[in-house]
mmCIF file of C-alpha atoms in Angstrom:
data_model
loop_
_atom_site.group_PDB
_atom_site.id
_atom_site.type_symbol
_atom_site.label_atom_id
_atom_site.label_comp_id
_atom_site.label_asym_id
_atom_site.label_seq_id
_atom_site.Cartn_x
_atom_site.Cartn_y
_atom_site.Cartn_z
ATOM 1 C CA UNK A 1 75.730 112.738 60.243
ATOM 2 C CA UNK A 2 76.474 110.161 57.546
ATOM 3 C CA UNK A 3 73.557 109.310 55.281
ATOM 4 C CA UNK A 4 72.514 105.724 54.631
ATOM 5 C CA UNK A 5 74.148 105.364 51.207
ATOM 6 C CA UNK A 6 77.497 106.744 52.438
ATOM 7 C CA UNK A 7 77.387 104.384 55.399
ATOM 8 C CA UNK A 8 76.683 101.336 53.242
ATOM 9 C CA UNK A 9 79.350 102.310 50.699
ATOM 10 C CA UNK A 10 81.927 102.585 53.479
ATOM 11 C CA UNK A 11 80.743 99.330 55.031
ATOM 12 C CA UNK A 12 81.067 97.349 51.802
ATOM 13 C CA UNK A 13 84.658 98.568 51.381
ATOM 14 C CA UNK A 14 85.674 96.657 54.519
ATOM 15 C CA UNK A 15 87.347 93.357 53.525
ATOM 16 C CA UNK A 16 84.876 90.487 53.802
ATOM 17 C CA UNK A 17 81.799 92.679 53.531
ATOM 18 C CA UNK A 18 81.064 91.746 49.931
ATOM 19 C CA UNK A 19 79.057 88.760 51.207
ATOM 20 C CA UNK A 20 76.560 87.986 53.951
ATOM 21 C CA UNK A 21 78.284 87.540 57.310
ATOM 22 C CA UNK A 22 76.116 84.517 58.133
ATOM 23 C CA UNK A 23 75.694 82.440 54.965
ATOM 24 C CA UNK A 24 78.346 83.955 52.633
ATOM 25 C CA UNK A 25 75.748 84.729 49.952
ATOM 26 C CA UNK A 26 76.717 87.480 47.556
ATOM 27 C CA UNK A 27 73.124 88.102 46.465
ATOM 28 C CA UNK A 28 70.397 90.268 47.998
ATOM 29 C CA UNK A 29 72.718 92.150 50.350
ATOM 30 C CA UNK A 30 70.127 94.748 51.228
ATOM 31 C CA UNK A 31 70.699 94.809 55.006
ATOM 32 C CA UNK A 32 73.494 95.789 57.356
ATOM 33 C CA UNK A 33 74.093 95.449 61.067
ATOM 34 C CA UNK A 34 75.183 98.984 61.764
ATOM 35 C CA UNK A 35 76.545 98.405 65.250
ATOM 36 C CA UNK A 36 78.421 95.212 64.294
ATOM 37 C CA UNK A 37 79.655 96.518 60.922
ATOM 38 C CA UNK A 38 78.628 93.645 58.655
ATOM 39 C CA UNK A 39 76.307 93.151 55.691
ATOM 40 C CA UNK A 40 73.442 90.674 55.809
ATOM 41 C CA UNK A 41 71.290 89.109 53.083
ATOM 42 C CA UNK A 42 67.486 89.043 53.018
ATOM 43 C CA UNK A 43 67.420 85.443 54.260
ATOM 44 C CA UNK A 44 69.589 86.053 57.347
ATOM 45 C CA UNK A 45 68.332 89.455 58.497
ATOM 46 C CA UNK A 46 65.519 87.855 60.500
ATOM 47 C CA UNK A 47 68.047 86.229 62.796
ATOM 48 C CA UNK A 48 69.714 89.576 63.424
ATOM 49 C CA UNK A 49 66.389 91.231 64.140
ATOM 50 C CA UNK A 50 65.511 88.440 66.575
ATOM 51 C CA UNK A 51 68.702 89.115 68.551
ATOM 52 C CA UNK A 52 67.446 92.600 69.375
ATOM 53 C CA UNK A 53 68.929 96.001 68.572
ATOM 54 C CA UNK A 54 71.222 95.879 71.599
ATOM 55 C CA UNK A 55 73.058 92.962 69.914
ATOM 56 C CA UNK A 56 72.639 93.557 66.169
ATOM 57 C CA UNK A 57 70.962 96.670 64.785
ATOM 58 C CA UNK A 58 69.585 95.542 61.415
ATOM 59 C CA UNK A 59 69.348 98.515 59.075
ATOM 60 C CA UNK A 60 68.111 98.643 55.484
ATOM 61 C CA UNK A 61 71.039 99.203 53.186
ATOM 62 C CA UNK A 62 68.999 100.505 50.249
ATOM 63 C CA UNK A 63 65.933 102.610 50.949
ATOM 64 C CA UNK A 64 62.823 101.493 49.156
ATOM 65 C CA UNK A 65 63.788 97.848 48.652
ATOM 66 C CA UNK A 66 63.529 96.455 52.187
ATOM 67 C CA UNK A 67 60.373 94.882 53.534
#
């Protein structure tokens, strides 16, 4: 099983994943949608959570900094 940090490192190496998939922000990228394969900022993660885990599984990218 891949740990969280390895997963996020691999995810951010995908072209386009250096910014939020929704608003293109390059700041506060502390979330990822693990089943969609994109990174999400703190401002946009609420929308992904509202979709439900069957659509977008919001996952904290950095343990200890997500609320």
